[in-house]
Amino acid sequence: MQPERIVVKIGTSSLVTDGRLDPHKADALAASVADLTHSGLRPVLVTSGAIAQGRSVLGGGGGAGEEGLRLAAAVGQGPLFEAFRAGLARRGLTAAQFLFTPLDLCDDLHRDGLRSALDHALDRGVVPVVNENDAVQVRNNDILAALLSVLLRARLLALLTDVRGLYGSDPRTDPDARLIPEAKGMTVELERLAGSSAGGPGTGGMISKLGAVWIATLAGVTAAIADAHEPRVLSRLLGGEPVGTLVHPRDTVRDHGLEPLWRAFSAPPRGTVVCRPAARHAIEAGRPVPLPLVTRAEGAFAAGDVVDVAVDGTPPIARGRTRLGSLSLAEALSADGATVLHPSEYVSLLEAC
Ligand code: GLU
């Protein structure tokens, strides 16, 4: 039997001190990852921190906007990888650097090439150290790690961060806020509960983690959100100890495909496309959602935004990227035959309702 694969993702905030990559934090993580390898598992480390490290090397310079981010990432990626390479080497392991974007996972040739390179590394006990290829486009490592956990059929996606997990209410304003220790399958309800509790500066981070949990669990991979600084967090998660939040997949899992999973969960939904009941059949069968099935738009969204699809009064039955914005939708309702959501860009939530 193939050794089990574990995708471990760590965020910038858990790796830096005073805006600069902290070698002690990187070494502690390298030690935990090495422990997993030595216990017979095959970890893949997805690590952020290139932009923060690059900015500190550039003395806060590097410029504004996307170009500034790309330059900072290109400057910081070398030292970031080196910190983990050295930490793993001290423990007798070889690291291999992989840089790619979600778009590579949507392209058959790139995806197959990447999968066979990763398989080859893992089969030989080499530890893949992954980051987005930020010089191409800065996106989101939570989502990239989730897609990777699906590609590699990982046993666990561990999202290590600086909060303990998902809460049922905001822990900063509610002293009785309770950590959600475990859930079976991600649901719109859990998303609403955990998302609304994540307010403040952590919001962006937690919202993209919820997207990552959707991706992993819909595709059959267990996902965990836990505090990176909990002692022995990875081995405790794997040993079934209650640390952080663990979301298990449902018993029945569909093959949604990496591209629809990415399109549907790369950002939170900006609104809802409300449809006639017949849209349910289209989604069940994985067909396009055409304009005649749509009755109205709720919320303000643009073409290309992520939206939910719902039938009046029901929870969302799908999520994906709309080809029409809310403003043009009303106008387009008269233009027969247009596709509003294409199957390559939405995911059915029928099992998650
Ligand atoms: N890839 C970026 C970096 O290395 C971070 C993106 C993210 O935090 O998700 O800095």
mmCIF file of C-alpha atoms and ligand atoms in Angstrom:
data_model
loop_
_atom_site.group_PDB
_atom_site.id
_atom_site.type_symbol
_atom_site.label_atom_id
_atom_site.label_comp_id
_atom_site.label_asym_id
_atom_site.label_seq_id
_atom_site.Cartn_x
_atom_site.Cartn_y
_atom_site.Cartn_z
ATOM 1 C CA MET A 1 0.000 0.000 0.000
ATOM 2 C CA GLN A 2 1.209 3.519 -0.835
ATOM 3 C CA PRO A 3 2.326 5.539 2.236
ATOM 4 C CA GLU A 4 -0.295 8.115 3.202
ATOM 5 C CA ARG A 5 0.145 11.673 2.032
ATOM 6 C CA ILE A 6 -0.402 14.670 4.272
ATOM 7 C CA VAL A 7 -0.615 18.223 2.917
ATOM 8 C CA VAL A 8 0.512 20.738 5.557
ATOM 9 C CA LYS A 9 -0.091 24.410 4.810
ATOM 10 C CA ILE A 10 1.344 27.178 6.970
ATOM 11 C CA GLY A 11 0.494 30.856 6.713
ATOM 12 C CA THR A 12 2.862 33.822 6.773
ATOM 13 C CA SER A 13 1.652 35.052 10.170
ATOM 14 C CA SER A 14 2.748 31.781 11.797
ATOM 15 C CA LEU A 15 6.238 31.948 10.288
ATOM 16 C CA VAL A 16 7.354 35.551 10.736
ATOM 17 C CA THR A 17 8.480 37.619 13.702
ATOM 18 C CA ASP A 18 8.622 41.407 13.246
ATOM 19 C CA GLY A 19 7.791 41.037 9.545
ATOM 20 C CA ARG A 20 10.748 38.753 8.802
ATOM 21 C CA LEU A 21 10.938 34.987 8.399
ATOM 22 C CA ASP A 22 11.721 33.542 11.828
ATOM 23 C CA PRO A 23 14.329 30.761 11.468
ATOM 24 C CA HIS A 24 13.219 29.160 14.756
ATOM 25 C CA LYS A 25 9.606 28.892 13.592
ATOM 26 C CA ALA A 26 10.695 27.497 10.219
ATOM 27 C CA ASP A 27 12.993 25.007 11.932
ATOM 28 C CA ALA A 28 10.268 23.873 14.337
ATOM 29 C CA LEU A 29 7.976 23.188 11.375
ATOM 30 C CA ALA A 30 10.748 21.403 9.467
ATOM 31 C CA ALA A 31 11.203 19.194 12.562
ATOM 32 C CA SER A 32 7.470 18.314 12.654
ATOM 33 C CA VAL A 33 7.431 17.573 8.935
ATOM 34 C CA ALA A 34 10.562 15.413 9.308
ATOM 35 C CA ASP A 35 8.850 13.501 12.156
ATOM 36 C CA LEU A 36 5.958 12.698 9.802
ATOM 37 C CA THR A 37 8.366 11.383 7.157
ATOM 38 C CA HIS A 38 10.276 9.326 9.701
ATOM 39 C CA SER A 39 7.020 7.796 10.910
ATOM 40 C CA GLY A 40 6.327 6.490 7.395
ATOM 41 C CA LEU A 41 4.005 9.234 6.098
ATOM 42 C CA ARG A 42 4.638 11.372 3.025
ATOM 43 C CA PRO A 43 4.150 15.059 3.912
ATOM 44 C CA VAL A 44 3.977 17.894 1.403
ATOM 45 C CA LEU A 45 4.659 21.326 2.883
ATOM 46 C CA VAL A 46 2.834 24.303 1.366
ATOM 47 C CA THR A 47 4.388 27.433 2.802
ATOM 48 C CA SER A 48 3.637 31.130 2.469
ATOM 49 C CA GLY A 49 6.063 33.800 3.611
ATOM 50 C CA ALA A 50 7.932 34.684 0.417
ATOM 51 C CA ILE A 51 6.305 38.112 0.133
ATOM 52 C CA ALA A 52 6.945 39.014 3.781
ATOM 53 C CA GLN A 53 10.570 37.860 3.561
ATOM 54 C CA GLY A 54 11.101 39.655 0.227
ATOM 55 C CA ARG A 55 9.698 42.883 1.633
ATOM 56 C CA SER A 56 12.025 42.721 4.587
ATOM 57 C CA VAL A 57 15.032 42.068 2.301
ATOM 58 C CA LEU A 58 13.975 45.022 0.135
ATOM 59 C CA GLY A 59 13.692 47.185 3.255
ATOM 60 C CA GLY A 60 9.938 47.547 2.827
ATOM 61 C CA GLY A 61 10.537 48.603 -0.784
ATOM 62 C CA GLY A 62 9.721 46.686 -3.914
ATOM 63 C CA GLY A 63 6.904 48.977 -4.968
ATOM 64 C CA ALA A 64 3.146 48.960 -4.659
ATOM 65 C CA GLY A 65 0.496 46.860 -6.361
ATOM 66 C CA GLU A 66 0.800 43.463 -8.027
ATOM 67 C CA GLU A 67 4.304 44.197 -9.369
ATOM 68 C CA GLY A 68 5.525 44.999 -5.862
ATOM 69 C CA LEU A 69 4.068 41.730 -4.552
ATOM 70 C CA ARG A 70 5.580 39.746 -7.399
ATOM 71 C CA LEU A 71 9.005 41.270 -6.899
ATOM 72 C CA ALA A 72 8.879 40.731 -3.121
ATOM 73 C CA ALA A 73 7.837 37.101 -3.686
ATOM 74 C CA ALA A 74 10.627 36.541 -6.199
ATOM 75 C CA VAL A 75 13.179 38.007 -3.759
ATOM 76 C CA GLY A 76 11.825 36.122 -0.736
ATOM 77 C CA GLN A 77 11.151 32.694 -2.259
ATOM 78 C CA GLY A 78 14.824 31.631 -2.277
ATOM 79 C CA PRO A 79 15.443 32.345 1.425
ATOM 80 C CA LEU A 80 12.042 30.822 2.318
ATOM 81 C CA PHE A 81 12.845 27.552 0.573
ATOM 82 C CA GLU A 82 16.380 27.589 1.965
ATOM 83 C CA ALA A 83 15.076 27.785 5.548
ATOM 84 C CA PHE A 84 13.075 24.576 5.039
ATOM 85 C CA ARG A 85 15.706 22.879 2.892
ATOM 86 C CA ALA A 86 18.300 23.373 5.632
ATOM 87 C CA GLY A 87 15.874 22.341 8.410
ATOM 88 C CA LEU A 88 14.982 19.123 6.590
ATOM 89 C CA ALA A 89 18.631 18.432 5.656
ATOM 90 C CA ARG A 90 19.599 18.660 9.354
ATOM 91 C CA ARG A 91 17.192 15.763 9.850
ATOM 92 C CA GLY A 92 18.556 13.704 6.983
ATOM 93 C CA LEU A 93 15.888 14.642 4.414
ATOM 94 C CA THR A 94 15.999 16.153 0.945
ATOM 95 C CA ALA A 95 13.602 18.961 -0.004
ATOM 96 C CA ALA A 96 12.377 19.730 -3.524
ATOM 97 C CA GLN A 97 10.926 23.117 -4.473
ATOM 98 C CA PHE A 98 7.634 23.194 -6.434
ATOM 99 C CA LEU A 99 6.144 26.493 -7.626
ATOM 100 C CA PHE A 100 2.876 26.562 -9.556
ATOM 101 C CA THR A 101 -0.555 28.215 -9.677
ATOM 102 C CA PRO A 102 -4.121 26.845 -9.632
ATOM 103 C CA LEU A 103 -4.221 27.422 -13.387
ATOM 104 C CA ASP A 104 -1.499 24.779 -13.778
ATOM 105 C CA LEU A 105 -3.830 22.338 -12.025
ATOM 106 C CA CYS A 106 -6.593 23.169 -14.517
ATOM 107 C CA ASP A 107 -4.430 22.421 -17.535
ATOM 108 C CA ASP A 108 -4.247 18.678 -18.339
ATOM 109 C CA LEU A 109 -0.633 18.714 -19.476
ATOM 110 C CA HIS A 110 0.651 20.838 -16.577
ATOM 111 C CA ARG A 111 -1.400 18.908 -14.023
ATOM 112 C CA ASP A 112 -0.205 15.503 -15.222
ATOM 113 C CA GLY A 113 3.407 16.692 -15.345
ATOM 114 C CA LEU A 114 3.181 18.122 -11.855
ATOM 115 C CA ARG A 115 1.462 15.053 -10.442
ATOM 116 C CA SER A 116 4.082 12.698 -11.817
ATOM 117 C CA ALA A 117 6.923 14.921 -10.535
ATOM 118 C CA LEU A 118 5.315 15.024 -7.073
ATOM 119 C CA ASP A 119 4.638 11.266 -7.106
ATOM 120 C CA HIS A 120 8.245 10.641 -8.040
ATOM 121 C CA ALA A 121 9.530 12.887 -5.228
ATOM 122 C CA LEU A 122 7.208 11.301 -2.647
ATOM 123 C CA ASP A 123 8.060 7.752 -3.738
ATOM 124 C CA ARG A 124 11.706 8.544 -3.064
ATOM 125 C CA GLY A 125 11.095 10.112 0.358
ATOM 126 C CA VAL A 126 11.927 13.615 -0.927
ATOM 127 C CA VAL A 127 9.825 16.315 0.767
ATOM 128 C CA PRO A 128 8.052 18.681 -1.664
ATOM 129 C CA VAL A 129 8.093 22.281 -0.426
ATOM 130 C CA VAL A 130 5.410 24.150 -2.350
ATOM 131 C CA ASN A 131 4.456 27.779 -2.843
ATOM 132 C CA GLU A 132 2.378 29.545 -5.426
ATOM 133 C CA ASN A 133 4.387 30.857 -8.313
ATOM 134 C CA ASP A 134 3.684 34.397 -7.176
ATOM 135 C CA ALA A 135 5.783 35.939 -9.938
ATOM 136 C CA VAL A 136 3.093 34.681 -12.345
ATOM 137 C CA GLN A 137 0.123 35.695 -10.220
ATOM 138 C CA VAL A 138 -0.348 36.147 -6.505
ATOM 139 C CA ARG A 139 -3.330 34.080 -5.391
ATOM 140 C CA ASN A 140 -3.969 32.069 -2.285
ATOM 141 C CA ASN A 141 -2.058 29.209 -0.717
ATOM 142 C CA ASP A 142 -5.012 27.836 1.296
ATOM 143 C CA ILE A 143 -6.841 27.149 -1.941
ATOM 144 C CA LEU A 144 -3.692 25.865 -3.684
ATOM 145 C CA ALA A 145 -2.992 23.476 -0.789
ATOM 146 C CA ALA A 146 -6.579 22.198 -0.872
ATOM 147 C CA LEU A 147 -6.423 21.535 -4.614
ATOM 148 C CA LEU A 148 -3.107 19.773 -4.082
ATOM 149 C CA SER A 149 -4.573 17.573 -1.337
ATOM 150 C CA VAL A 150 -7.230 16.484 -3.850
ATOM 151 C CA LEU A 151 -4.676 15.893 -6.628
ATOM 152 C CA LEU A 152 -2.533 13.740 -4.314
ATOM 153 C CA ARG A 153 -5.509 11.991 -2.638
ATOM 154 C CA ALA A 154 -4.092 13.029 0.723
ATOM 155 C CA ARG A 155 -5.295 11.542 3.992
ATOM 156 C CA LEU A 156 -5.323 14.997 5.585
ATOM 157 C CA LEU A 157 -5.122 18.671 4.660
ATOM 158 C CA ALA A 158 -3.746 20.477 7.737
ATOM 159 C CA LEU A 159 -4.199 24.255 7.599
ATOM 160 C CA LEU A 160 -1.904 25.642 10.288
ATOM 161 C CA THR A 161 -2.606 29.206 11.312
ATOM 162 C CA ASP A 162 -2.630 31.512 14.328
ATOM 163 C CA VAL A 163 -6.153 30.719 15.503
ATOM 164 C CA ARG A 164 -7.237 27.509 17.214
ATOM 165 C CA GLY A 165 -9.857 26.563 14.619
ATOM 166 C CA LEU A 166 -13.458 27.392 13.703
ATOM 167 C CA TYR A 167 -15.665 28.953 16.364
ATOM 168 C CA GLY A 168 -19.449 29.100 16.604
ATOM 169 C CA SER A 169 -19.268 32.807 17.576
ATOM 170 C CA ASP A 170 -16.571 35.486 17.671
ATOM 171 C CA PRO A 171 -14.077 34.563 20.429
ATOM 172 C CA ARG A 172 -12.915 38.178 20.727
ATOM 173 C CA THR A 173 -16.330 39.487 21.681
ATOM 174 C CA ASP A 174 -17.972 36.398 23.160
ATOM 175 C CA PRO A 175 -16.140 34.942 26.189
ATOM 176 C CA ASP A 176 -18.258 31.778 25.827
ATOM 177 C CA ALA A 177 -17.316 31.262 22.156
ATOM 178 C CA ARG A 178 -16.931 27.532 21.562
ATOM 179 C CA LEU A 179 -14.427 25.918 19.278
ATOM 180 C CA ILE A 180 -16.095 23.565 16.789
ATOM 181 C CA PRO A 181 -14.008 20.401 17.312
ATOM 182 C CA GLU A 182 -15.392 18.232 14.544
ATOM 183 C CA ALA A 183 -17.912 18.245 11.711
ATOM 184 C CA LYS A 184 -19.064 15.747 9.124
ATOM 185 C CA GLY A 185 -18.979 17.464 5.753
ATOM 186 C CA MET A 186 -18.807 21.167 5.099
ATOM 187 C CA THR A 187 -22.209 22.845 4.852
ATOM 188 C CA VAL A 188 -23.491 26.304 4.025
ATOM 189 C CA GLU A 189 -24.710 26.429 7.636
ATOM 190 C CA LEU A 190 -21.253 25.673 9.089
ATOM 191 C CA GLU A 191 -19.721 28.168 6.690
ATOM 192 C CA ARG A 192 -22.143 30.867 7.853
ATOM 193 C CA LEU A 193 -21.532 30.087 11.518
ATOM 194 C CA ALA A 194 -17.744 29.922 11.287
ATOM 195 C CA GLY A 195 -17.424 32.739 8.734
ATOM 196 C CA SER A 196 -19.435 35.236 10.734
ATOM 197 C CA SER A 197 -17.399 34.426 13.841
ATOM 198 C CA ALA A 198 -14.130 35.207 12.126
ATOM 199 C CA GLY A 199 -14.542 39.015 11.914
ATOM 200 C CA GLY A 200 -11.723 41.570 12.062
ATOM 201 C CA PRO A 201 -8.241 41.157 10.645
ATOM 202 C CA GLY A 202 -8.543 37.377 10.536
ATOM 203 C CA THR A 203 -11.533 37.446 8.208
ATOM 204 C CA GLY A 204 -9.741 37.108 4.883
ATOM 205 C CA GLY A 205 -7.636 34.292 6.268
ATOM 206 C CA MET A 206 -10.537 32.350 7.741
ATOM 207 C CA ILE A 207 -12.725 32.840 4.682
ATOM 208 C CA SER A 208 -10.101 31.369 2.393
ATOM 209 C CA LYS A 209 -9.667 28.500 4.854
ATOM 210 C CA LEU A 210 -13.385 27.793 4.591
ATOM 211 C CA GLY A 211 -12.978 27.681 0.798
ATOM 212 C CA ALA A 212 -10.104 25.235 1.246
ATOM 213 C CA VAL A 213 -12.201 23.055 3.575
ATOM 214 C CA TRP A 214 -15.009 22.980 0.989
ATOM 215 C CA ILE A 215 -12.598 21.883 -1.752
ATOM 216 C CA ALA A 216 -10.914 19.154 0.288
ATOM 217 C CA THR A 217 -14.001 17.650 1.907
ATOM 218 C CA LEU A 218 -16.173 17.699 -1.234
ATOM 219 C CA ALA A 219 -13.415 15.654 -2.862
ATOM 220 C CA GLY A 220 -13.036 13.172 0.003
ATOM 221 C CA VAL A 221 -10.083 14.628 1.934
ATOM 222 C CA THR A 222 -10.346 15.354 5.675
ATOM 223 C CA ALA A 223 -9.419 18.962 6.479
ATOM 224 C CA ALA A 224 -8.146 20.430 9.738
ATOM 225 C CA ILE A 225 -7.659 24.010 10.896
ATOM 226 C CA ALA A 226 -5.360 24.290 13.900
ATOM 227 C CA ASP A 227 -2.964 26.593 15.716
ATOM 228 C CA ALA A 228 0.536 26.233 14.259
ATOM 229 C CA HIS A 229 2.039 26.758 17.697
ATOM 230 C CA GLU A 230 0.181 23.997 19.540
ATOM 231 C CA PRO A 231 2.825 21.509 20.665
ATOM 232 C CA ARG A 232 3.056 18.454 18.366
ATOM 233 C CA VAL A 233 0.063 19.731 16.442
ATOM 234 C CA LEU A 234 0.538 17.506 13.380
ATOM 235 C CA SER A 235 1.044 14.229 15.203
ATOM 236 C CA ARG A 236 -1.858 15.033 17.547
ATOM 237 C CA LEU A 237 -4.134 15.769 14.592
ATOM 238 C CA LEU A 238 -3.123 12.511 12.971
ATOM 239 C CA GLY A 239 -3.567 10.626 16.237
ATOM 240 C CA GLY A 240 -7.188 11.812 16.431
ATOM 241 C CA GLU A 241 -6.608 14.055 19.463
ATOM 242 C CA PRO A 242 -8.985 17.010 19.745
ATOM 243 C CA VAL A 243 -6.808 19.870 18.537
ATOM 244 C CA GLY A 244 -8.346 22.545 16.314
ATOM 245 C CA THR A 245 -11.291 21.816 14.028
ATOM 246 C CA LEU A 246 -11.499 18.646 11.978
ATOM 247 C CA VAL A 247 -13.945 18.462 9.057
ATOM 248 C CA HIS A 248 -14.487 14.997 7.623
ATOM 249 C CA PRO A 249 -15.738 14.359 4.112
ATOM 250 C CA ARG A 250 -19.197 12.927 3.576
ATOM 251 C CA ASP A 251 -19.512 9.195 2.960
ATOM 252 C CA THR A 252 -20.395 9.696 -0.685
ATOM 253 C CA VAL A 253 -18.045 11.831 -2.693
ATOM 254 C CA ARG A 254 -18.433 13.079 -6.267
ATOM 255 C CA ASP A 255 -15.600 13.689 -8.677
ATOM 256 C CA HIS A 256 -16.093 17.412 -9.213
ATOM 257 C CA GLY A 257 -12.813 18.038 -11.058
ATOM 258 C CA LEU A 258 -10.110 20.454 -9.913
ATOM 259 C CA GLU A 259 -11.121 23.332 -12.170
ATOM 260 C CA PRO A 260 -14.743 23.589 -10.988
ATOM 261 C CA LEU A 261 -13.550 23.253 -7.359
ATOM 262 C CA TRP A 262 -11.103 26.088 -7.887
ATOM 263 C CA ARG A 263 -13.595 28.309 -9.717
ATOM 264 C CA ALA A 264 -16.287 27.743 -7.095
ATOM 265 C CA PHE A 265 -14.228 28.263 -3.938
ATOM 266 C CA SER A 266 -11.389 30.609 -4.874
ATOM 267 C CA ALA A 267 -13.395 33.479 -3.367
ATOM 268 C CA PRO A 268 -16.530 33.781 -1.236
ATOM 269 C CA PRO A 269 -19.854 34.159 -3.107
ATOM 270 C CA ARG A 270 -20.814 37.746 -3.965
ATOM 271 C CA GLY A 271 -24.492 37.030 -4.535
ATOM 272 C CA THR A 272 -27.046 34.469 -5.627
ATOM 273 C CA VAL A 273 -28.468 33.502 -9.003
ATOM 274 C CA VAL A 274 -32.049 32.470 -8.201
ATOM 275 C CA CYS A 275 -33.435 29.823 -10.533
ATOM 276 C CA ARG A 276 -36.571 27.847 -11.358
ATOM 277 C CA PRO A 277 -36.838 24.360 -9.764
ATOM 278 C CA ALA A 278 -35.723 22.764 -13.064
ATOM 279 C CA ALA A 279 -32.189 24.115 -12.393
ATOM 280 C CA ARG A 280 -31.846 21.285 -9.883
ATOM 281 C CA HIS A 281 -32.011 18.724 -12.715
ATOM 282 C CA ALA A 282 -29.429 20.640 -14.746
ATOM 283 C CA ILE A 283 -27.062 20.682 -11.770
ATOM 284 C CA GLU A 284 -27.700 17.032 -10.880
ATOM 285 C CA ALA A 285 -26.786 16.115 -14.453
ATOM 286 C CA GLY A 286 -23.753 18.477 -14.566
ATOM 287 C CA ARG A 287 -25.270 20.520 -17.404
ATOM 288 C CA PRO A 288 -24.966 24.283 -18.004
ATOM 289 C CA VAL A 289 -27.388 26.571 -16.191
ATOM 290 C CA PRO A 290 -28.959 28.525 -19.058
ATOM 291 C CA LEU A 291 -30.638 31.891 -18.858
ATOM 292 C CA PRO A 292 -34.258 30.624 -19.175
ATOM 293 C CA LEU A 293 -33.794 28.802 -15.847
ATOM 294 C CA VAL A 294 -32.845 32.015 -14.049
ATOM 295 C CA THR A 295 -35.501 34.167 -12.421
ATOM 296 C CA ARG A 296 -33.399 36.903 -10.776
ATOM 297 C CA ALA A 297 -30.115 37.945 -9.204
ATOM 298 C CA GLU A 298 -29.651 38.692 -5.517
ATOM 299 C CA GLY A 299 -26.751 40.956 -4.513
ATOM 300 C CA ALA A 300 -24.410 42.933 -6.740
ATOM 301 C CA PHE A 301 -21.869 40.870 -8.659
ATOM 302 C CA ALA A 302 -19.881 41.084 -11.846
ATOM 303 C CA ALA A 303 -19.308 38.546 -14.610
ATOM 304 C CA GLY A 304 -16.578 36.191 -13.368
ATOM 305 C CA ASP A 305 -17.520 36.530 -9.673
ATOM 306 C CA VAL A 306 -18.344 33.526 -7.530
ATOM 307 C CA VAL A 307 -22.090 33.190 -6.856
ATOM 308 C CA ASP A 308 -24.436 30.717 -5.241
ATOM 309 C CA VAL A 309 -27.222 29.137 -7.260
ATOM 310 C CA ALA A 310 -30.504 28.660 -5.401
ATOM 311 C CA VAL A 311 -34.105 27.861 -6.086
ATOM 312 C CA ASP A 312 -36.401 30.322 -4.298
ATOM 313 C CA GLY A 313 -36.355 29.742 -0.559
ATOM 314 C CA THR A 314 -33.921 26.813 -0.571
ATOM 315 C CA PRO A 315 -30.271 26.663 0.516
ATOM 316 C CA PRO A 316 -27.772 27.010 -2.348
ATOM 317 C CA ILE A 317 -27.712 24.023 -4.683
ATOM 318 C CA ALA A 318 -24.446 24.960 -6.431
ATOM 319 C CA ARG A 319 -21.628 27.478 -6.301
ATOM 320 C CA GLY A 320 -19.524 28.683 -9.174
ATOM 321 C CA ARG A 321 -18.345 31.464 -11.407
ATOM 322 C CA THR A 322 -21.091 33.340 -13.211
ATOM 323 C CA ARG A 323 -20.672 34.406 -16.807
ATOM 324 C CA LEU A 324 -23.119 37.291 -16.337
ATOM 325 C CA GLY A 325 -23.060 40.096 -13.765
ATOM 326 C CA SER A 326 -26.133 41.029 -11.757
ATOM 327 C CA LEU A 327 -26.736 44.225 -13.747
ATOM 328 C CA SER A 328 -26.520 42.635 -17.147
ATOM 329 C CA LEU A 329 -28.470 39.586 -15.981
ATOM 330 C CA ALA A 330 -31.819 41.377 -16.067
ATOM 331 C CA GLU A 331 -31.037 42.715 -19.527
ATOM 332 C CA ALA A 332 -29.752 39.344 -20.694
ATOM 333 C CA LEU A 333 -32.850 37.524 -19.462
ATOM 334 C CA SER A 334 -34.353 38.493 -22.785
ATOM 335 C CA ALA A 335 -31.352 37.133 -24.760
ATOM 336 C CA ASP A 336 -32.345 33.511 -25.254
ATOM 337 C CA GLY A 337 -29.862 30.682 -24.919
ATOM 338 C CA ALA A 338 -26.987 32.299 -22.994
ATOM 339 C CA THR A 339 -25.254 30.123 -20.396
ATOM 340 C CA VAL A 340 -25.089 31.690 -16.947
ATOM 341 C CA LEU A 341 -23.006 28.992 -15.277
ATOM 342 C CA HIS A 342 -20.966 26.463 -17.159
ATOM 343 C CA PRO A 343 -20.284 22.983 -15.700
ATOM 344 C CA SER A 344 -16.533 23.590 -15.856
ATOM 345 C CA GLU A 345 -17.029 26.498 -13.485
ATOM 346 C CA TYR A 346 -19.550 25.356 -10.851
ATOM 347 C CA VAL A 347 -19.807 22.692 -8.169
ATOM 348 C CA SER A 348 -23.040 21.039 -7.066
ATOM 349 C CA LEU A 349 -23.853 21.499 -3.392
ATOM 350 C CA LEU A 350 -26.850 19.161 -3.570
ATOM 351 C CA GLU A 351 -25.214 16.685 -1.194
ATOM 352 C CA ALA A 352 -24.166 19.496 1.130
ATOM 353 C CA CYS A 353 -27.658 20.949 1.657
HETATM 354 N N1 GLU B 1 2.405 32.914 -1.743
HETATM 355 C C1 GLU B 1 2.423 34.057 -0.877
HETATM 356 C C2 GLU B 1 3.766 34.153 -0.135
HETATM 357 O O1 GLU B 1 4.565 33.261 -0.187
HETATM 358 C C3 GLU B 1 1.325 34.038 0.165
HETATM 359 C C4 GLU B 1 -0.065 33.809 -0.320
HETATM 360 C C5 GLU B 1 -0.981 33.424 0.860
HETATM 361 O O2 GLU B 1 -0.724 33.870 2.000
HETATM 362 O O3 GLU B 1 -1.904 32.674 0.693
HETATM 363 O O4 GLU B 1 4.009 35.132 0.516
#
